[in-house]
Structure formats: structure tokens, C-alpha cells
XYZ file of N, CA and C in Angstrom:
645
model
N -51.946 3.130 -10.785
C -52.834 1.898 -10.922
C -51.675 0.653 -11.006
N -52.045 -0.468 -10.166
C -51.129 -1.504 -10.332
C -51.685 -2.637 -11.117
N -51.106 -2.922 -12.235
C -51.368 -4.063 -13.141
C -50.805 -5.435 -13.014
N -51.649 -6.300 -12.950
C -51.065 -7.647 -12.895
C -51.092 -8.248 -14.337
N -49.813 -8.609 -14.893
C -49.650 -9.134 -16.195
C -49.503 -10.402 -16.098
N -49.999 -11.188 -17.115
C -49.940 -12.591 -17.174
C -49.542 -12.966 -18.752
N -48.785 -13.849 -18.702
C -48.029 -14.173 -20.199
C -48.032 -15.855 -20.177
N -48.953 -16.567 -20.814
C -48.791 -17.935 -20.982
C -48.987 -18.450 -22.526
N -48.989 -17.483 -23.326
C -49.316 -17.843 -24.807
C -48.060 -18.541 -25.585
N -46.988 -18.589 -24.961
C -45.947 -19.566 -25.493
C -45.290 -20.621 -24.570
N -44.165 -20.885 -24.668
C -43.551 -21.983 -23.860
C -43.399 -21.478 -22.388
N -43.208 -20.075 -22.267
C -42.759 -19.569 -21.058
C -44.248 -19.240 -20.168
N -44.127 -19.041 -19.066
C -45.262 -18.707 -18.067
C -44.736 -17.769 -17.012
N -45.343 -16.509 -17.098
C -44.806 -15.360 -16.283
C -45.881 -14.461 -15.840
N -45.571 -14.032 -14.730
C -46.442 -12.979 -14.125
C -45.614 -11.813 -13.611
N -46.114 -10.511 -13.548
C -45.630 -9.325 -12.936
C -46.444 -8.254 -12.496
N -46.015 -7.424 -11.716
C -46.820 -6.354 -11.057
C -46.142 -5.164 -11.465
N -47.132 -4.429 -12.139
C -46.426 -2.735 -12.728
C -47.182 -1.696 -12.213
N -46.602 -0.768 -11.596
C -47.429 0.354 -11.156
C -47.100 1.561 -12.240
N -48.546 1.714 -12.827
C -48.480 2.727 -13.919
C -48.171 4.097 -13.538
N -48.438 4.443 -12.174
C -48.245 5.766 -11.892
C -46.804 6.047 -11.521
N -45.965 5.163 -11.301
C -44.498 5.244 -10.921
C -43.746 4.771 -12.269
N -44.255 4.373 -13.301
C -43.635 3.477 -14.515
C -42.566 2.579 -13.664
N -43.136 1.719 -13.027
C -42.010 0.697 -12.314
C -42.735 -0.516 -12.292
N -41.943 -1.434 -12.568
C -42.172 -2.984 -12.123
C -41.950 -3.302 -10.671
N -42.942 -3.815 -9.973
C -42.819 -3.906 -8.623
C -42.202 -5.196 -8.206
N -42.660 -6.338 -9.228
C -42.140 -7.677 -8.974
C -42.555 -8.554 -10.043
N -41.710 -9.655 -10.320
C -42.027 -10.532 -11.395
C -41.453 -11.851 -11.244
N -41.989 -13.023 -11.683
C -41.807 -14.230 -11.580
C -42.208 -15.206 -12.628
N -41.346 -16.137 -12.932
C -41.741 -17.041 -14.221
C -40.707 -17.774 -14.808
N -40.776 -18.732 -15.707
C -39.878 -19.601 -16.334
C -40.318 -19.976 -17.599
N -39.439 -20.363 -18.332
C -39.807 -21.106 -19.578
C -40.063 -22.545 -19.300
N -41.141 -22.964 -19.212
C -41.581 -24.257 -18.716
C -41.982 -25.202 -19.804
N -42.197 -24.648 -20.920
C -42.591 -25.696 -22.056
C -44.114 -25.985 -21.981
N -44.291 -26.879 -20.771
C -45.738 -27.224 -20.815
C -46.100 -27.133 -19.156
N -47.537 -27.378 -18.714
C -47.856 -27.315 -17.548
C -48.086 -25.896 -17.057
N -48.685 -25.106 -17.732
C -49.023 -23.767 -17.471
C -50.187 -23.821 -16.304
N -51.153 -24.366 -16.665
C -52.320 -24.434 -15.540
C -51.847 -24.791 -14.164
N -50.644 -25.937 -14.147
C -50.248 -26.118 -12.590
C -49.207 -24.928 -12.112
N -48.684 -24.290 -12.983
C -47.710 -23.537 -12.486
C -48.198 -21.796 -12.436
N -49.151 -21.516 -13.198
C -49.413 -20.270 -13.223
C -49.583 -19.474 -12.133
N -50.498 -20.003 -11.186
C -50.746 -19.356 -9.919
C -49.606 -19.214 -9.065
N -48.795 -20.384 -8.844
C -47.442 -20.129 -8.131
C -46.586 -18.980 -8.658
N -46.725 -18.711 -9.962
C -45.886 -17.593 -10.405
C -46.620 -16.219 -10.083
N -47.966 -16.222 -10.065
C -48.493 -15.017 -9.700
C -48.331 -14.845 -8.177
N -48.402 -15.653 -7.297
C -48.275 -15.546 -5.929
C -46.788 -15.160 -5.668
N -45.845 -15.735 -6.375
C -44.270 -15.374 -6.358
C -44.215 -13.883 -6.807
N -44.773 -13.471 -7.713
C -44.793 -11.905 -8.131
C -45.490 -11.021 -7.083
N -46.340 -11.448 -6.615
C -47.112 -10.592 -5.593
C -46.111 -10.517 -4.518
N -45.477 -11.749 -3.983
C -44.555 -11.575 -2.849
C -43.402 -10.611 -3.200
N -42.976 -10.869 -4.229
C -41.624 -9.858 -4.784
C -42.175 -8.533 -4.842
N -43.228 -8.178 -5.230
C -43.781 -6.832 -5.263
C -44.093 -6.280 -3.723
N -44.385 -7.299 -2.737
C -44.955 -6.726 -1.649
C -46.291 -6.191 -1.430
N -47.101 -6.750 -2.403
C -48.541 -6.262 -2.461
C -49.380 -7.613 -2.491
N -50.813 -7.388 -2.269
C -51.815 -8.445 -2.348
C -52.588 -8.108 -3.455
N -53.280 -9.131 -3.820
C -54.328 -8.968 -4.815
C -55.395 -7.897 -4.856
N -55.628 -7.552 -3.552
C -56.781 -6.520 -3.424
C -55.946 -5.367 -3.785
N -54.719 -4.978 -3.982
C -54.134 -3.666 -4.513
C -54.061 -3.642 -6.039
N -54.471 -4.892 -6.797
C -54.511 -4.721 -8.379
C -55.622 -3.953 -8.740
N -55.340 -3.171 -9.703
C -56.521 -2.553 -10.312
C -56.795 -2.818 -11.846
N -55.998 -3.713 -12.509
C -56.261 -4.095 -13.709
C -55.468 -5.449 -14.003
N -56.085 -6.420 -14.562
C -55.299 -7.655 -15.034
C -54.936 -7.479 -16.499
N -53.823 -7.828 -16.944
C -53.420 -7.789 -18.485
C -52.836 -9.269 -18.714
N -53.461 -9.825 -20.083
C -52.991 -11.139 -20.365
C -52.761 -11.213 -21.839
N -51.743 -12.158 -22.215
C -51.315 -12.138 -23.656
C -52.475 -13.264 -24.171
N -53.109 -12.782 -25.432
C -54.202 -13.596 -25.854
C -53.684 -14.274 -27.234
N -52.478 -14.184 -27.678
C -52.193 -14.882 -28.817
C -51.642 -14.032 -29.976
N -51.390 -14.632 -31.004
C -51.463 -15.949 -31.304
C -50.103 -16.610 -30.545
N -50.350 -18.136 -30.490
C -49.454 -18.949 -29.767
C -50.049 -20.437 -29.423
N -49.645 -20.770 -28.260
C -50.092 -21.961 -27.860
C -51.716 -21.973 -27.428
N -52.421 -22.909 -27.960
C -53.899 -23.076 -27.873
C -54.033 -23.248 -26.421
N -53.280 -24.147 -25.821
C -53.644 -24.576 -24.314
C -53.227 -23.559 -23.530
N -51.871 -22.866 -23.828
C -51.361 -21.857 -22.819
C -52.115 -20.506 -22.877
N -52.729 -20.014 -24.087
C -53.608 -19.061 -24.327
C -54.940 -19.288 -23.417
N -55.645 -20.460 -23.638
C -56.965 -20.653 -22.722
C -56.521 -20.689 -21.282
N -55.344 -21.220 -20.967
C -55.006 -20.982 -19.323
C -54.980 -19.713 -18.951
N -54.221 -18.834 -19.645
C -53.938 -17.343 -19.326
C -55.315 -16.608 -19.253
N -56.089 -16.613 -20.350
C -57.091 -15.841 -20.421
C -58.258 -16.321 -19.362
N -58.411 -17.676 -19.185
C -59.355 -18.101 -18.111
C -58.848 -17.450 -16.727
N -57.681 -17.591 -16.479
C -57.107 -17.234 -15.082
C -57.355 -15.571 -15.088
N -57.202 -14.986 -16.027
C -57.253 -13.410 -16.063
C -58.813 -12.974 -15.791
N -59.496 -13.738 -16.600
C -60.823 -13.380 -16.467
C -61.400 -13.805 -15.096
N -61.084 -15.049 -14.593
C -61.400 -15.356 -13.193
C -61.068 -14.429 -12.049
N -59.675 -13.922 -12.151
C -59.207 -12.963 -11.108
C -60.044 -11.606 -11.195
N -60.332 -11.260 -12.435
C -60.794 -10.003 -12.749
C -62.313 -9.952 -12.022
N -62.991 -11.125 -12.356
C -64.378 -11.239 -12.017
C -64.472 -11.149 -10.411
N -63.478 -12.054 -9.687
C -63.364 -12.003 -8.360
C -62.987 -10.635 -7.607
N -62.102 -9.945 -8.393
C -61.625 -8.796 -7.704
C -62.426 -7.436 -8.110
N -63.397 -7.596 -9.040
C -64.360 -6.637 -9.557
C -63.364 -5.490 -10.275
N -62.438 -5.891 -11.043
C -61.628 -4.911 -11.910
C -61.601 -5.184 -13.311
N -61.349 -4.583 -14.179
C -61.251 -4.853 -15.744
C -59.869 -5.805 -15.916
N -60.233 -6.496 -16.891
C -59.048 -7.190 -17.687
C -58.857 -6.836 -19.094
N -57.623 -6.885 -19.588
C -57.602 -6.631 -20.890
C -56.624 -7.621 -21.673
N -56.869 -7.774 -22.940
C -55.937 -8.724 -23.799
C -55.044 -7.909 -24.541
N -53.761 -8.639 -24.470
C -52.610 -8.126 -25.351
C -52.106 -9.082 -26.330
N -52.120 -8.561 -27.451
C -51.722 -9.290 -28.586
C -50.131 -9.692 -28.597
N -49.785 -10.778 -28.610
C -48.413 -11.250 -28.457
C -47.651 -10.591 -29.716
N -48.219 -10.376 -30.731
C -47.462 -9.746 -31.835
C -47.196 -8.267 -31.411
N -48.440 -7.465 -30.965
C -48.174 -6.140 -30.651
C -47.251 -6.050 -29.606
N -47.084 -7.090 -28.634
C -46.130 -6.854 -27.579
C -44.522 -7.112 -28.142
N -44.373 -8.024 -28.863
C -43.139 -8.151 -29.714
C -42.833 -6.995 -30.420
N -43.637 -6.301 -31.042
C -43.468 -5.002 -31.977
C -42.946 -3.969 -30.813
N -43.779 -3.876 -29.659
C -43.108 -2.890 -28.713
C -41.822 -3.279 -28.161
N -41.406 -4.417 -28.009
C -40.357 -4.889 -27.547
C -39.137 -4.588 -28.573
N -39.402 -4.393 -29.895
C -38.478 -4.184 -30.886
C -38.778 -2.800 -31.715
N -39.209 -1.828 -31.084
C -39.489 -0.711 -31.671
C -38.063 0.137 -32.067
N -38.067 0.459 -33.230
C -36.719 0.991 -33.783
C -37.014 2.420 -34.524
N -38.226 2.795 -34.738
C -38.539 3.844 -35.517
C -38.511 3.752 -36.815
N -38.714 2.416 -37.380
C -38.971 2.129 -38.726
C -40.029 1.323 -38.729
N -40.604 1.154 -39.876
C -41.657 0.035 -40.040
C -41.201 -1.270 -39.730
N -42.087 -2.197 -39.032
C -41.556 -3.403 -38.536
C -42.445 -4.694 -39.072
N -41.742 -5.467 -39.308
C -42.531 -6.950 -39.673
C -42.217 -7.755 -38.509
N -43.313 -8.237 -37.778
C -43.169 -9.327 -36.768
C -43.646 -10.447 -37.126
N -42.729 -11.565 -37.087
C -43.074 -13.016 -37.502
C -42.680 -13.835 -36.602
N -43.793 -14.525 -36.079
C -43.574 -15.937 -35.243
C -43.660 -17.211 -35.939
N -42.807 -18.264 -35.616
C -43.149 -19.463 -36.117
C -44.215 -20.214 -35.650
N -45.016 -20.397 -36.319
C -46.335 -21.316 -36.238
C -46.205 -22.548 -36.430
N -44.966 -23.123 -36.646
C -44.924 -24.539 -36.895
C -45.654 -24.760 -38.353
N -45.568 -26.129 -38.782
C -46.311 -26.643 -40.227
C -45.840 -25.647 -41.327
N -44.733 -25.122 -41.329
C -44.357 -24.290 -42.320
C -45.327 -23.237 -42.610
N -45.556 -22.511 -41.289
C -46.504 -21.379 -41.351
C -45.827 -20.343 -40.517
N -46.491 -19.163 -40.646
C -45.960 -17.890 -39.837
C -47.007 -17.247 -39.392
N -47.173 -16.710 -38.002
C -47.871 -15.596 -37.627
C -47.162 -14.248 -38.040
N -47.939 -13.322 -38.551
C -47.340 -12.108 -38.937
C -48.195 -10.794 -38.705
N -47.552 -9.817 -38.608
C -48.174 -8.512 -38.472
C -47.204 -7.448 -38.814
N -47.457 -6.408 -39.531
C -46.805 -5.351 -40.066
C -47.393 -4.013 -39.014
N -46.228 -3.265 -38.574
C -46.444 -2.022 -37.740
C -45.635 -0.984 -38.214
N -46.220 0.213 -38.330
C -45.874 1.370 -38.594
C -44.587 1.759 -37.846
N -43.714 2.882 -38.366
C -42.783 3.294 -37.690
C -42.925 3.839 -36.172
N -44.396 4.280 -36.081
C -44.747 5.025 -34.706
C -45.250 3.882 -33.783
N -45.160 2.605 -34.340
C -45.629 1.313 -33.504
C -47.050 1.128 -33.793
N -47.734 1.693 -34.413
C -49.110 1.290 -34.552
C -49.226 0.340 -35.581
N -50.396 -0.593 -35.469
C -50.667 -1.522 -36.166
C -50.982 -1.203 -37.748
N -50.232 -1.879 -38.827
C -50.525 -1.325 -40.189
C -51.358 -2.447 -40.795
N -51.361 -3.579 -40.438
C -52.176 -4.716 -40.916
C -52.913 -5.529 -39.623
N -53.835 -6.278 -39.882
C -54.409 -7.009 -38.852
C -53.398 -8.260 -38.683
N -53.417 -8.995 -37.708
C -52.680 -10.294 -37.358
C -53.069 -11.289 -38.343
N -52.373 -11.949 -38.743
C -52.677 -12.944 -40.030
C -51.731 -14.260 -39.982
N -51.952 -15.286 -40.600
C -51.284 -16.552 -40.683
C -50.953 -16.595 -42.199
N -49.836 -17.139 -42.368
C -49.440 -17.351 -43.993
C -48.388 -18.671 -43.746
N -48.318 -18.996 -45.253
C -47.365 -20.208 -45.461
C -45.912 -19.469 -45.427
N -45.083 -20.623 -45.321
C -43.627 -19.760 -45.256
C -43.341 -19.266 -46.498
N -43.761 -19.665 -47.656
C -43.582 -18.903 -48.996
C -44.355 -17.767 -49.072
N -45.637 -17.643 -48.587
C -46.151 -16.360 -48.708
C -45.540 -15.311 -47.782
N -45.047 -15.835 -46.581
C -44.422 -14.904 -45.704
C -43.139 -14.142 -46.153
N -42.451 -15.076 -46.915
C -41.269 -14.656 -47.693
C -41.529 -13.609 -48.755
N -42.626 -13.726 -49.583
C -42.956 -12.772 -50.411
C -43.369 -11.402 -49.679
N -44.000 -11.558 -48.511
C -44.273 -10.307 -47.910
C -43.096 -9.712 -47.432
N -42.190 -10.422 -46.846
C -40.943 -10.055 -46.369
C -40.264 -9.146 -47.414
N -40.185 -9.860 -48.505
C -39.325 -9.468 -49.751
C -39.868 -8.002 -50.125
N -41.196 -7.587 -49.886
C -41.457 -6.447 -50.121
C -41.355 -5.237 -49.009
N -40.920 -5.750 -47.782
C -40.889 -4.978 -46.591
C -39.552 -4.317 -46.646
N -39.631 -3.005 -46.428
C -38.328 -2.073 -46.404
C -37.814 -1.944 -44.926
N -38.481 -2.271 -43.995
C -38.147 -2.020 -42.564
C -37.201 -3.247 -41.874
N -37.637 -3.229 -40.370
C -36.891 -4.169 -39.490
C -37.785 -5.316 -39.423
N -37.229 -6.334 -38.833
C -37.871 -7.657 -38.577
C -37.572 -7.792 -37.182
N -38.742 -8.784 -36.530
C -38.454 -9.216 -35.437
C -39.491 -10.384 -35.208
N -39.132 -11.375 -34.037
C -39.968 -12.363 -33.913
C -39.248 -13.666 -34.346
N -39.657 -14.919 -33.701
C -39.131 -16.125 -33.977
C -38.804 -16.674 -35.511
N -39.834 -16.213 -36.154
C -39.671 -16.464 -37.680
C -38.794 -15.421 -38.654
N -38.424 -14.515 -37.871
C -37.713 -13.452 -38.576
C -36.549 -13.781 -39.309
N -35.648 -14.822 -38.666
C -34.566 -15.216 -39.630
C -34.761 -16.100 -40.792
N -36.106 -16.761 -40.710
C -36.448 -17.494 -41.716
C -36.884 -16.499 -43.229
N -37.237 -15.368 -42.781
C -37.571 -14.392 -43.976
C -36.726 -13.370 -44.207
N -35.745 -13.076 -43.510
C -34.663 -12.100 -43.830
C -33.314 -12.760 -43.216
N -32.257 -12.593 -44.056
C -30.835 -13.098 -43.840
C -30.199 -12.554 -42.603
N -30.674 -11.163 -42.591
C -29.916 -10.436 -41.433
C -30.489 -10.370 -40.062
N -31.659 -10.981 -39.986
C -32.340 -11.231 -38.759
C -31.752 -12.323 -37.752
N -31.313 -12.161 -36.643
C -31.033 -13.302 -35.747
C -32.195 -14.130 -35.227
N -31.820 -15.350 -34.800
C -32.767 -16.000 -34.306
C -33.238 -15.414 -32.961
N -34.556 -15.403 -32.874
C -35.317 -14.814 -31.633
C -36.362 -15.776 -30.958
N -36.540 -15.405 -29.658
C -37.564 -16.150 -28.824
C -38.910 -15.850 -29.379
N -39.845 -16.436 -29.013
C -41.405 -16.413 -29.143
C -41.934 -15.264 -28.314
N -41.448 -15.179 -27.066
C -42.163 -14.447 -26.187
C -41.637 -12.905 -26.010
N -42.596 -12.021 -25.655
C -42.273 -10.637 -25.508
C -41.903 -10.495 -23.920
N -41.422 -9.439 -23.589
C -40.969 -9.434 -22.175
C -42.443 -9.106 -21.180
N -42.490 -9.623 -20.218
C -43.841 -9.816 -19.307
C -43.830 -8.190 -18.955
N -42.864 -7.498 -18.836
C -42.798 -5.976 -18.430
C -43.527 -5.148 -19.675
N -43.254 -5.560 -20.914
C -43.878 -4.867 -21.916
C -45.447 -5.325 -22.071
N -45.759 -6.483 -21.707
C -47.207 -7.082 -21.583
C -47.871 -6.002 -20.671
N -47.286 -5.774 -19.499
C -47.942 -4.878 -18.317
C -48.005 -3.664 -18.698
N -46.859 -2.913 -19.460
C -46.996 -1.526 -19.857
C -48.057 -1.443 -20.771
N -48.227 -2.137 -21.869
C -49.241 -2.174 -22.661
C -50.662 -2.330 -22.142
N -50.792 -3.375 -21.210
C -51.945 -3.634 -20.643
C -52.632 -2.326 -19.635
N -51.615 -1.707 -19.300
C -51.879 -0.401 -18.555
C -52.360 0.602 -19.546
N -52.067 0.832 -20.636
C -52.557 1.875 -21.553
C -53.787 1.480 -22.384
N -54.063 0.157 -22.665
C -55.167 -0.126 -23.536
C -56.637 0.068 -22.903
N -57.469 0.347 -23.689
C -58.663 0.710 -23.154
C -59.534 -0.794 -23.029
N -60.068 -0.986 -21.715
C -60.576 -2.341 -21.656
C -61.722 -2.740 -22.444
N -62.396 -1.706 -22.897
C -63.573 -1.608 -23.651
C -63.372 -2.239 -25.121
N -62.167 -1.790 -25.384
C -61.765 -2.187 -26.946
C -60.590 -3.583 -26.998
N -60.277 -3.990 -25.839
C -59.303 -4.896 -25.722
C -59.592 -5.982 -24.700
N -60.794 -6.763 -25.138
C -61.180 -7.718 -24.105
C -60.147 -8.812 -24.320
N -60.254 -9.723 -23.204
C -59.397 -10.916 -22.973
C -60.017 -11.965 -23.662
N -59.773 -12.142 -25.129
C -60.365 -13.150 -25.833
C -59.480 -13.896 -26.532
N -59.285 -15.250 -26.730
C -57.991 -15.703 -27.484
C -57.945 -15.431 -28.888
N -56.862 -14.939 -29.411
C -56.456 -14.738 -30.657
C -56.023 -15.929 -31.440
N -56.872 -16.842 -32.023
C -56.747 -17.943 -32.677
C -56.536 -17.750 -34.112
N -55.495 -17.844 -34.853
C -55.442 -17.718 -36.054
C -55.274 -18.923 -37.142
N -55.585 -20.021 -36.320
C -55.458 -21.321 -36.819
C -56.512 -22.292 -36.022
N -56.977 -22.835 -36.676
C -57.839 -23.883 -36.245
C -57.214 -25.055 -35.061
N -57.938 -25.563 -34.131
C -57.267 -26.533 -32.970
C -56.748 -27.778 -33.586
N -55.734 -28.184 -33.087
C -55.279 -29.603 -33.624
C -56.230 -30.733 -32.996
N -56.886 -30.760 -32.085
C -57.606 -31.845 -31.670
C -58.942 -31.896 -32.423
N -59.295 -32.978 -32.798
C -60.409 -32.971 -33.854
C -61.233 -34.584 -33.138
N -62.651 -34.512 -33.441
C -63.332 -35.762 -33.015
C -62.898 -36.918 -33.939
N -62.803 -38.013 -33.126
C -62.410 -39.382 -33.843
C -63.580 -39.817 -34.790
N -63.356 -40.032 -35.958
C -64.212 -40.480 -36.925
C -64.742 -41.952 -36.666
N -65.990 -42.231 -36.674
C -66.481 -43.700 -36.497
C -66.810 -43.934 -34.873
N -66.608 -42.717 -34.049
C -66.973 -43.143 -32.655
C -68.093 -42.252 -32.117
N -68.912 -41.731 -33.096
C -70.197 -40.791 -32.725
C -71.081 -41.904 -32.011
N -72.051 -41.492 -31.099
C -72.811 -42.349 -30.322
C -74.261 -41.957 -30.800
N -74.929 -42.947 -31.519
C -76.222 -42.676 -31.884
C -77.176 -41.995 -30.922
N -77.790 -41.124 -31.300
C -78.764 -40.297 -30.321
C -80.040 -41.198 -30.367
N -80.588 -41.323 -29.244
C -82.015 -42.107 -29.281
C -83.158 -41.195 -29.914
């Protein structure tokens, strides 16, 4: 099965084609663009398809990161994945950014994945030594996260790991797009629908005093 993987949950915008029957990456494209995911995503999808030498008709599944991460980026990626899956008549699966980071840093010991959520907050999740999730994804204040880290006897990963553990080096937010593709190939579409994983409310709020009176 050929999987088209999409990751727009962070500052990066990436796409890759992965053949699960050969355990091989066929082609990948993307860049750390910061903003403009909606404008660039399909460009990178086309570039990945060209690099793989396949067309969309050959794709059997879409995998997309669903967060936590950038609200706008997540919406762009999930909407694109759903639209492509509907048009092609194939399943789409959602891949947690925290789970992808855990898979990238698996060392055979319990792992605390911590992403910098800004505003002195952290997205976090614990994973067992075998890579299975030990807790659900959550958000915590930096102080709460440090208390959690103090009781953790395993390894650390993610962009907030160095805030929580002195021995952890600074790391990027995003997981490898190849990891997203591999996880997406193994997940059951019935249990991992491509739904945004928002652990915090949106920044945008209605302006007070500008409501229009209904007749």
C-alpha cells in the first residue's frame, strides 16, 4: 500500500510517499516555511509525487498529523487529507504529533514527550518502553510539567524537553515525515480518524461590543 503522508502541524510543511509493502520511502518534499501552509501544501504534495514517480491514483491511504501544534496548520492539513481521501475514495488516518515524536526517539525506556506550547505551557504525553501511550495527550503549565518531569525516570524528547530536564538538548517541534507515513500505514482508520487534536482553545475571539442586534 502506498501512503501519502502530510505534516502541517508545526512550522514545517511536508509531504511524503511511502510504500508499506517494501518499507520504502518513494519520495518526499517540503520545507520549514513558518507560515503559508495553505498556499504551499499542494505544491509539496505534487513535488513528492513527482519524486516518487507515481500519481494520486496509486495512493491507497492518506496520513496526516492532527496536532497538537499550530491551529491554522492543523486545519490546513486535515482539510487537505479529508478532501483528497474523499476524492480518491480511500481512507485517511490522523497521526498524533506527540506519538510521531515518540516513535522518532524510541530508546527502549519510558519516554516523556514535551512540546513547547508557548505562553509558559507544554503539550506532553508519557510513552512506555515499548512505545505504547501511557497517558493521554495533555497540556500543562511549565511548573506543572517540571513536576511531572521530576518524577519521570526515563528519557525526554520534544521542543520543551530541555526546559524540563537539564540533560536534554534543544529539539525541533516536528517529527520526521517518514515516521508520520510509517505510523499512518499501521494505524486502523476506524480508530484514528483525521480530527484535529486541540489541547487549548483558539486565539481568535469575537470582539466585544460589535455584535449585530437581531431583528
